PDB file of C-alpha atoms in Angstrom:
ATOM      1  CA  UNK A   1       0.000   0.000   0.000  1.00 48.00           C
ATOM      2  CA  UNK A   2       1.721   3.020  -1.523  1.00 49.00           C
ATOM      3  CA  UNK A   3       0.466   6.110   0.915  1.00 48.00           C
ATOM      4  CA  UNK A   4       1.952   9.128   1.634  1.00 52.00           C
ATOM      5  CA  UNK A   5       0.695  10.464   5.167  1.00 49.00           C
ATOM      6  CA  UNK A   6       0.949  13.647   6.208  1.00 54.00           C
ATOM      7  CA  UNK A   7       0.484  13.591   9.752  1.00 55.00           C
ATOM      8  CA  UNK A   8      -0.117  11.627  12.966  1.00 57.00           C
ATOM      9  CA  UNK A   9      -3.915  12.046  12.008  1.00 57.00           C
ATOM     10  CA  UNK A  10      -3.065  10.136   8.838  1.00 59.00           C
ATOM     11  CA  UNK A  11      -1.333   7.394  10.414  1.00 61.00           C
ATOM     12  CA  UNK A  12      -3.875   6.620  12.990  1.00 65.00           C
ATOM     13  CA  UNK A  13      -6.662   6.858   9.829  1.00 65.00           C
ATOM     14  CA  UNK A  14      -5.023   3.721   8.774  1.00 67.00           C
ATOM     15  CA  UNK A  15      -4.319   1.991  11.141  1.00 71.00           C
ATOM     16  CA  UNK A  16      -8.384   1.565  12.032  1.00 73.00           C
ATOM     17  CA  UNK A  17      -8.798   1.345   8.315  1.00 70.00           C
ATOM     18  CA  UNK A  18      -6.210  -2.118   8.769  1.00 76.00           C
ATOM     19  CA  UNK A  19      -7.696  -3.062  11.748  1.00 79.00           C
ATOM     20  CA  UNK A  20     -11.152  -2.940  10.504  1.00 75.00           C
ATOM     21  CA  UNK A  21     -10.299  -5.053   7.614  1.00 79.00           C
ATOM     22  CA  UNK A  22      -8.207  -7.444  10.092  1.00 81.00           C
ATOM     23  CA  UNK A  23     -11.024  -8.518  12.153  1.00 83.00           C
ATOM     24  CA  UNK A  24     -13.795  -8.934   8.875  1.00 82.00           C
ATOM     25  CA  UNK A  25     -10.684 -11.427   7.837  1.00 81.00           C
ATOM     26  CA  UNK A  26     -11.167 -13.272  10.965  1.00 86.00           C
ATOM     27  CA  UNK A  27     -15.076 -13.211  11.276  1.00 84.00           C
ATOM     28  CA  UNK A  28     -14.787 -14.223   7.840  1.00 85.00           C
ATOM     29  CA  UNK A  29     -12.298 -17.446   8.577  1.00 86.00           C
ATOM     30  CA  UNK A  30     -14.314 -18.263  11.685  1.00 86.00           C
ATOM     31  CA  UNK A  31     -17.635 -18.198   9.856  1.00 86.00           C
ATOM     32  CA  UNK A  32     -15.690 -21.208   7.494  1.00 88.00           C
ATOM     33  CA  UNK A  33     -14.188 -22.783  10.381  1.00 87.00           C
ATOM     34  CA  UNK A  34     -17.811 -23.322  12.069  1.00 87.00           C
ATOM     35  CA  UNK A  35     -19.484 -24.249   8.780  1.00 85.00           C
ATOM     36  CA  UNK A  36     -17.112 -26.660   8.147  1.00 85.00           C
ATOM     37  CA  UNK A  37     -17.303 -27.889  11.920  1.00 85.00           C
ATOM     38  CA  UNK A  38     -21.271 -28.280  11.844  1.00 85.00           C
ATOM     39  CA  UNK A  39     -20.651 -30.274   8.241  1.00 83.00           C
ATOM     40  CA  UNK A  40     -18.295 -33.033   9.589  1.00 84.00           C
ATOM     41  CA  UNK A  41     -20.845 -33.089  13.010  1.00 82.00           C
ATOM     42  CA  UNK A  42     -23.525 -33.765  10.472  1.00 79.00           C
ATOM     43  CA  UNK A  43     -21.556 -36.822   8.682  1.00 76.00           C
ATOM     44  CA  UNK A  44     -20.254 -37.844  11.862  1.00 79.00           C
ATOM     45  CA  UNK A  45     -23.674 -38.623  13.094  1.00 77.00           C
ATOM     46  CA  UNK A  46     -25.244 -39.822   9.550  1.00 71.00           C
ATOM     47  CA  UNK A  47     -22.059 -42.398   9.793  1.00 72.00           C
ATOM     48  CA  UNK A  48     -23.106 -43.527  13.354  1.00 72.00           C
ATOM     49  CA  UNK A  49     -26.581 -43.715  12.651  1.00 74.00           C
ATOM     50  CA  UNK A  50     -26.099 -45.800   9.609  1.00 70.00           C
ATOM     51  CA  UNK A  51     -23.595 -47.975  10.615  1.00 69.00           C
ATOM     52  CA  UNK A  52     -20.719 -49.902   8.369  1.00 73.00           C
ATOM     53  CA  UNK A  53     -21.597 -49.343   4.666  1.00 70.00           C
ATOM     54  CA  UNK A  54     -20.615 -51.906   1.666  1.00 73.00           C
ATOM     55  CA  UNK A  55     -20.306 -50.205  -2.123  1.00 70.00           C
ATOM     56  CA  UNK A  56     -23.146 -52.300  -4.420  1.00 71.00           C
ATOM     57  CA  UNK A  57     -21.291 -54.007  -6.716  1.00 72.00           C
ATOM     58  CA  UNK A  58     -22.094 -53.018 -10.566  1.00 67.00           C
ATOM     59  CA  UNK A  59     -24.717 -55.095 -12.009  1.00 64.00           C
ATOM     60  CA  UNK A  60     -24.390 -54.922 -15.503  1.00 65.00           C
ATOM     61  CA  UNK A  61     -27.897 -54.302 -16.080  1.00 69.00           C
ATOM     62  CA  UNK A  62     -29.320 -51.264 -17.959  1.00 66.00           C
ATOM     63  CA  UNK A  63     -31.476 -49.060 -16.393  1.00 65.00           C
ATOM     64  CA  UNK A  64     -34.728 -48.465 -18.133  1.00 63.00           C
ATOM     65  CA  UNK A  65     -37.171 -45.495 -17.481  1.00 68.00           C
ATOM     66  CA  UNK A  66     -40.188 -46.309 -15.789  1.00 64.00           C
ATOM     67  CA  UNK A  67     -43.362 -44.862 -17.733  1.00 68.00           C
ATOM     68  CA  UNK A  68     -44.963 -42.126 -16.317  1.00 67.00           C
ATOM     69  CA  UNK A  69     -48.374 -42.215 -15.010  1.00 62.00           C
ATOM     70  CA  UNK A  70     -51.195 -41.187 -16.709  1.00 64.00           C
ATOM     71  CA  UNK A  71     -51.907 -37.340 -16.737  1.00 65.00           C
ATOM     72  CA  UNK A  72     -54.969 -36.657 -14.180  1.00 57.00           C
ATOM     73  CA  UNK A  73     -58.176 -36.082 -15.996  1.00 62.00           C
ATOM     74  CA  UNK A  74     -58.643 -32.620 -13.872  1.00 62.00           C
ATOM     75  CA  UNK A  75     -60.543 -30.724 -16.367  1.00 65.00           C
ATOM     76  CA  UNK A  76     -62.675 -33.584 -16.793  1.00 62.00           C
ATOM     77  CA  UNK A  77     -63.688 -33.473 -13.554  1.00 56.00           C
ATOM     78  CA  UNK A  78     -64.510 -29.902 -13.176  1.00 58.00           C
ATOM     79  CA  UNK A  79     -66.619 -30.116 -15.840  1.00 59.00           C
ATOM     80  CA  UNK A  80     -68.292 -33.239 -14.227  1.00 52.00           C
ATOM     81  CA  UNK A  81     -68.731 -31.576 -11.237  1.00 52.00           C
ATOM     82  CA  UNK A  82     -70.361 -28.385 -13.045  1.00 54.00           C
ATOM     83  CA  UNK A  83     -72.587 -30.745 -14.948  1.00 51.00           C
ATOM     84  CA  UNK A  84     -73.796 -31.976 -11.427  1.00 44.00           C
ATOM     85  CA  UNK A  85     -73.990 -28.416 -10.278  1.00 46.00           C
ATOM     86  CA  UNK A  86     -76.011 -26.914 -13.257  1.00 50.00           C
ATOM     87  CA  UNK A  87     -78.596 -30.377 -13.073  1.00 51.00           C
ATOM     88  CA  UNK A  88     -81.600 -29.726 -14.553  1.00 54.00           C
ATOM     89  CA  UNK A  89     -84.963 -29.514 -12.591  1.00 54.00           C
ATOM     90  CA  UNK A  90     -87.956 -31.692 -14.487  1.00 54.00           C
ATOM     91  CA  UNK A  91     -90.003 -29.738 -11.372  1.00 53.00           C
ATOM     92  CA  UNK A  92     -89.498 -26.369 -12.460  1.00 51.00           C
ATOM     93  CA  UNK A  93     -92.603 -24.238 -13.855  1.00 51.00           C
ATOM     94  CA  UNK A  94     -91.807 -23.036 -17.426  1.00 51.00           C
ATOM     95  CA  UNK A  95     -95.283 -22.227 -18.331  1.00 52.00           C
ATOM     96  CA  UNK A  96     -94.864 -18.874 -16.087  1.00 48.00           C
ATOM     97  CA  UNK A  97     -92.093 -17.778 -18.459  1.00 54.00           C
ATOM     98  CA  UNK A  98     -93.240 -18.364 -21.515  1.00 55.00           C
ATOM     99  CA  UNK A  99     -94.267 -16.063 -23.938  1.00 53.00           C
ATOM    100  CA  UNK A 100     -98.194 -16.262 -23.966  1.00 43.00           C
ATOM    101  CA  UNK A 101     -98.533 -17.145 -28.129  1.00 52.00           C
ATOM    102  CA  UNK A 102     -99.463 -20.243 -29.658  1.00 55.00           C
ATOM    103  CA  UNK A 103     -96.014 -21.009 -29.892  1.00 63.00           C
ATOM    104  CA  UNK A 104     -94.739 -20.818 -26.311  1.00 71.00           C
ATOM    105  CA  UNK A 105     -91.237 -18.799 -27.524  1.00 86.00           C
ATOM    106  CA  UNK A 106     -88.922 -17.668 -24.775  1.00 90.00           C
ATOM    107  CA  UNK A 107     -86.596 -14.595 -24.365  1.00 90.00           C
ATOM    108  CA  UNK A 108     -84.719 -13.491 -21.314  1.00 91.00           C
ATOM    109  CA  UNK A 109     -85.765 -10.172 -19.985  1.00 90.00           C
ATOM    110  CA  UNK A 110     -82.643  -8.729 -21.497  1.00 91.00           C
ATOM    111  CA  UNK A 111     -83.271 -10.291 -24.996  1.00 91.00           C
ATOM    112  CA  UNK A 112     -85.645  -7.944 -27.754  1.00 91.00           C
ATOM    113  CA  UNK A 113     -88.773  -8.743 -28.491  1.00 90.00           C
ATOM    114  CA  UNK A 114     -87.285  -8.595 -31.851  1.00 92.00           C
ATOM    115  CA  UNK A 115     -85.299 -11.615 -31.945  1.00 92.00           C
ATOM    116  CA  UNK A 116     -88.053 -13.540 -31.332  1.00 90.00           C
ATOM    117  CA  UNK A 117     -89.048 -12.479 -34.583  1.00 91.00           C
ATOM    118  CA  UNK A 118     -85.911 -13.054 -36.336  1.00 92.00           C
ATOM    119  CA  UNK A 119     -85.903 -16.378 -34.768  1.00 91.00           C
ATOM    120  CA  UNK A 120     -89.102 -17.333 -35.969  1.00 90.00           C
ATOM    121  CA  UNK A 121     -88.560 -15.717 -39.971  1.00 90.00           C
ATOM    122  CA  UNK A 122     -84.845 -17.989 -39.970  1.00 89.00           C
ATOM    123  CA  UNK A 123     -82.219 -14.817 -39.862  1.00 91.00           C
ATOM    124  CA  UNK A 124     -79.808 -16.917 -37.964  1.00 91.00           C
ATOM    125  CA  UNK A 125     -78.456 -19.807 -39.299  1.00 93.00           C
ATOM    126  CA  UNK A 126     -78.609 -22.957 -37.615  1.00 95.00           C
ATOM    127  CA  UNK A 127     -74.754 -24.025 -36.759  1.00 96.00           C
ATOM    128  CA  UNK A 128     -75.590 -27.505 -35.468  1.00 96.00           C
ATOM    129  CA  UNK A 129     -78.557 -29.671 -33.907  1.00 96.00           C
ATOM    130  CA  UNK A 130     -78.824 -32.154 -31.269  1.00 96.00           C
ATOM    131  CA  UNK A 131     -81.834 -35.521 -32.104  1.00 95.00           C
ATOM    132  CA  UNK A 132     -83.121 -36.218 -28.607  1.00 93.00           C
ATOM    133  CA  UNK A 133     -86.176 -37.758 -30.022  1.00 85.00           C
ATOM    134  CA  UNK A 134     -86.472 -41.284 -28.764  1.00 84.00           C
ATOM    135  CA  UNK A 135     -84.432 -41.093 -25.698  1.00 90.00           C
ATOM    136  CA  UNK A 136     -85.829 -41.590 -22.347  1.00 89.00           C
ATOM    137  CA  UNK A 137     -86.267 -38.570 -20.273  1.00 89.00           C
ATOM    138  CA  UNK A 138     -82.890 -38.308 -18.145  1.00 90.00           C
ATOM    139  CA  UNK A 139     -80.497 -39.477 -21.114  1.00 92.00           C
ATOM    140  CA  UNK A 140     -82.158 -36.320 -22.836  1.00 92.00           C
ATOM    141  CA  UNK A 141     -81.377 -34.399 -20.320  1.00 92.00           C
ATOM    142  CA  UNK A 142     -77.673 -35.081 -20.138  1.00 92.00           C
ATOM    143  CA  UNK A 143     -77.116 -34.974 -23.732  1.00 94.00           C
ATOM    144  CA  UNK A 144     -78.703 -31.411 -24.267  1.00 95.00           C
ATOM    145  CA  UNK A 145     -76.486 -30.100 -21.509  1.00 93.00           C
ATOM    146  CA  UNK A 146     -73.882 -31.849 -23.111  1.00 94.00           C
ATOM    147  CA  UNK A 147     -74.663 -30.080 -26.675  1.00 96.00           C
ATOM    148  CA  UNK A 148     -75.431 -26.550 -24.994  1.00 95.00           C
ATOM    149  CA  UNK A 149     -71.487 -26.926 -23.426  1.00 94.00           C
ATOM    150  CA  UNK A 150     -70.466 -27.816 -26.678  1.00 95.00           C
ATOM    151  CA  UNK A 151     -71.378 -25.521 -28.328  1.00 95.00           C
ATOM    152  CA  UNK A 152     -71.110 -22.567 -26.022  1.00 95.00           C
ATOM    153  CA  UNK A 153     -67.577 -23.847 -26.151  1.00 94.00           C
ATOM    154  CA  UNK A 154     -67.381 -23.574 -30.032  1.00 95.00           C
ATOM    155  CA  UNK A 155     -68.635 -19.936 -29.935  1.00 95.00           C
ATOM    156  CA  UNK A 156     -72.138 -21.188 -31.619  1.00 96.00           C
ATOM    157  CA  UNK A 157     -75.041 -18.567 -31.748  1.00 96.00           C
ATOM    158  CA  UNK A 158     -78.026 -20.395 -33.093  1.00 96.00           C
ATOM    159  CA  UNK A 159     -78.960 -24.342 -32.940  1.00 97.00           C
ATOM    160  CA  UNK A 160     -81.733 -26.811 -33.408  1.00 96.00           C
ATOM    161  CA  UNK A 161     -82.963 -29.275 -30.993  1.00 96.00           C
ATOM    162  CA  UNK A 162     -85.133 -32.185 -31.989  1.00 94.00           C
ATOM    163  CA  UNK A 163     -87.557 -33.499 -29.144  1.00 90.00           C
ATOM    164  CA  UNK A 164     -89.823 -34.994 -31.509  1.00 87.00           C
ATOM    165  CA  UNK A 165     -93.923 -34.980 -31.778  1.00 80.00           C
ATOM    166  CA  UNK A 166     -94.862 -37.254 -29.076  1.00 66.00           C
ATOM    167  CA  UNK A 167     -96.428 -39.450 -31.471  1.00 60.00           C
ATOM    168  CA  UNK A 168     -95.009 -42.551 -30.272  1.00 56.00           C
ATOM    169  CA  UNK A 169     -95.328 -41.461 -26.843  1.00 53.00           C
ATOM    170  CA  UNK A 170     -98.590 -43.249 -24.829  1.00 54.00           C
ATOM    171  CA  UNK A 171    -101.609 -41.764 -25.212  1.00 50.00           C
ATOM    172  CA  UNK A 172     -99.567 -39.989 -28.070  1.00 52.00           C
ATOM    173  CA  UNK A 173     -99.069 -36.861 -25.709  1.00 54.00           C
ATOM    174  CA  UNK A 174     -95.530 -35.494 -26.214  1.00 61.00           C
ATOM    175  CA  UNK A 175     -93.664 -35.433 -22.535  1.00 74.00           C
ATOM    176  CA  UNK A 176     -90.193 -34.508 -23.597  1.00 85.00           C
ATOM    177  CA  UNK A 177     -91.358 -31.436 -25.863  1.00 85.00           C
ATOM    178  CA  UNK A 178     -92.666 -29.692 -22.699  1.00 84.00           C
ATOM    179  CA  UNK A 179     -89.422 -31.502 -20.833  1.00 89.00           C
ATOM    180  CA  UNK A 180     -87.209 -29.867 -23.277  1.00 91.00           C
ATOM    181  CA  UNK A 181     -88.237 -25.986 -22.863  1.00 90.00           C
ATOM    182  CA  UNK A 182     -88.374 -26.530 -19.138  1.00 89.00           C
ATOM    183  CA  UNK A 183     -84.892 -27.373 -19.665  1.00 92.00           C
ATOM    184  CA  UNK A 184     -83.374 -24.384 -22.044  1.00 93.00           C
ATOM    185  CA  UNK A 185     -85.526 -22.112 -19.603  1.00 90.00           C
ATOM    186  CA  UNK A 186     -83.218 -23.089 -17.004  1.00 89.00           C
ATOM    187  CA  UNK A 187     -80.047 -22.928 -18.389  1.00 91.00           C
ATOM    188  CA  UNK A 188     -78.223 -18.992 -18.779  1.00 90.00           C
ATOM    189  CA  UNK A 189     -76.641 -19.835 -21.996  1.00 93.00           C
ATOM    190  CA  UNK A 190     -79.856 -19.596 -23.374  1.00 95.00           C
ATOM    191  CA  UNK A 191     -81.156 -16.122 -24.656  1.00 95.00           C
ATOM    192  CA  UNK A 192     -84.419 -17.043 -26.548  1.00 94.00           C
ATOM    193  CA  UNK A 193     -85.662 -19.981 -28.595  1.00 95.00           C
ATOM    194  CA  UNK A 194     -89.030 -20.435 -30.948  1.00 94.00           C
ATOM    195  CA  UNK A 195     -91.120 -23.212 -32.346  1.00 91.00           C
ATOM    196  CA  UNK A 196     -88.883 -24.441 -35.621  1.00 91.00           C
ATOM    197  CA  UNK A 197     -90.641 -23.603 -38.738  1.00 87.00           C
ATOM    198  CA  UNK A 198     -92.269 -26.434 -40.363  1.00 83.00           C
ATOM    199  CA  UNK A 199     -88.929 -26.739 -42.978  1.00 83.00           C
ATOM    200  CA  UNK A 200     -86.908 -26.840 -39.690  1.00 82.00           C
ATOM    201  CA  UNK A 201     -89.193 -29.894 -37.898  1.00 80.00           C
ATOM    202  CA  UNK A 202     -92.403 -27.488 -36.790  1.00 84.00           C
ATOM    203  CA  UNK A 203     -94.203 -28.704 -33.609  1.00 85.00           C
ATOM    204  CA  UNK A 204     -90.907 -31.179 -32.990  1.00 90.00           C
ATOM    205  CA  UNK A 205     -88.055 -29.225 -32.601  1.00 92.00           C
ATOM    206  CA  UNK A 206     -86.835 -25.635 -31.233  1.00 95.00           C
ATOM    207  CA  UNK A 207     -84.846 -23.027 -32.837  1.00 96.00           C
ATOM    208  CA  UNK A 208     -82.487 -21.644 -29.693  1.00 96.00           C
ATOM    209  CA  UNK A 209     -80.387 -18.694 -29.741  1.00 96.00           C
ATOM    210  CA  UNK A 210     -77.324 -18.926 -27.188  1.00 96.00           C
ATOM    211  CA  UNK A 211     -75.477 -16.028 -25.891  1.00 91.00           C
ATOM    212  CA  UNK A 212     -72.464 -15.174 -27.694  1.00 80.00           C
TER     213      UNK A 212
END
């Protein structure tokens, strides 16, 4: 250290300055010194613990990677357990929501009288239909909520349901139409839907319009 002092004040400057930087040197090697103490404690004890050891001798053999286990169908399960959550209700009382024409349409609140009437003249066009004529009533139920997820989760605005006449039905009166708007009526998705025109299936299907 080349330093020219220039007084008793200078000198005693660096001496603290070299004392200062003595005793971080030995903080610093006693820091390593217990480190390395506490590390040969710890093997010490893992040796005692463990007892004698023996090295495996090689065994020639390759190692092969185990397959991993199937992924966990999480997603599938939330959407099971929404399914259970948005169940549909056979008890619930559609007739009080339904508009009062021949037809029985249905809008939300929200929803324009309007596109009742667009519904009804075939503005939209129909981007895919679900049959559930013929089922029984609760395997109807599950595959409509399965089509209405579908295709909310396709981005679809307008489809067709099919619940059929009720002419096979007994005493030929048709259960699942009725079934069918009780359904949509419950489920938000659902903005509106009409009576198909008699091109799109008449009395035996729906026109719906979903929310976009």
């Amino acid at each position: 250290m080349n330093v020219k002092l220039r007084s008793l004040h200078d000198l005693d400057a660096l001496k603290r300055v070299l004392e200062h930087r003595r005793q971080e040197a030995e903080q610093l090697r006693q820091r390593e010194r217990e480190a390395a103490r506490r590390a040969q404690n710890a093997a010490t004890l893992f040796a005692q613990a463990v007892g004698p050891v023996q090295p495996l001798k090689a065994h020639g053999r390759k190692q092969h990677d185990l397959p991993r286990p199937a992924p966990w169908p999480r997603q599938r399960e939330l959407d099971e357990q929404a399914a259970l959550q948005e169940a549909l209700s056979d008890e619930f009382d559609v007739e009080t929501l339904l508009e009062t024409d021949a037809e029985l349409s249905f809008r939300r609140p929200d929803v324009s009288p309007d596109v009742l009437k667009r519904l009804r003249r075939g503005q939209w066009s129909i981007q895919a239909e679900v049959d559930l004529h013929g089922l029984r009533r609760d395997a109807a139920r599950e595959r409509l909520g399965a089509f209405l997820r579908e295709a909310m989760q396709r981005g679809l605005r307008c489809v067709r349901v099919v619940h059929g006449k009720g002419l096979g039905s007994p005493g030929r009166q048709p259960v699942l139409k009725g079934k069918v708007r009780a359904w949509l009526v419950q489920k938000s998705e659902v903005a509106a839907f009409v009576q198909a025109r008699g091109s799109q299936g008449g009395h035996g299907a729906l026109v719906v319009l979903l929310r976009g």
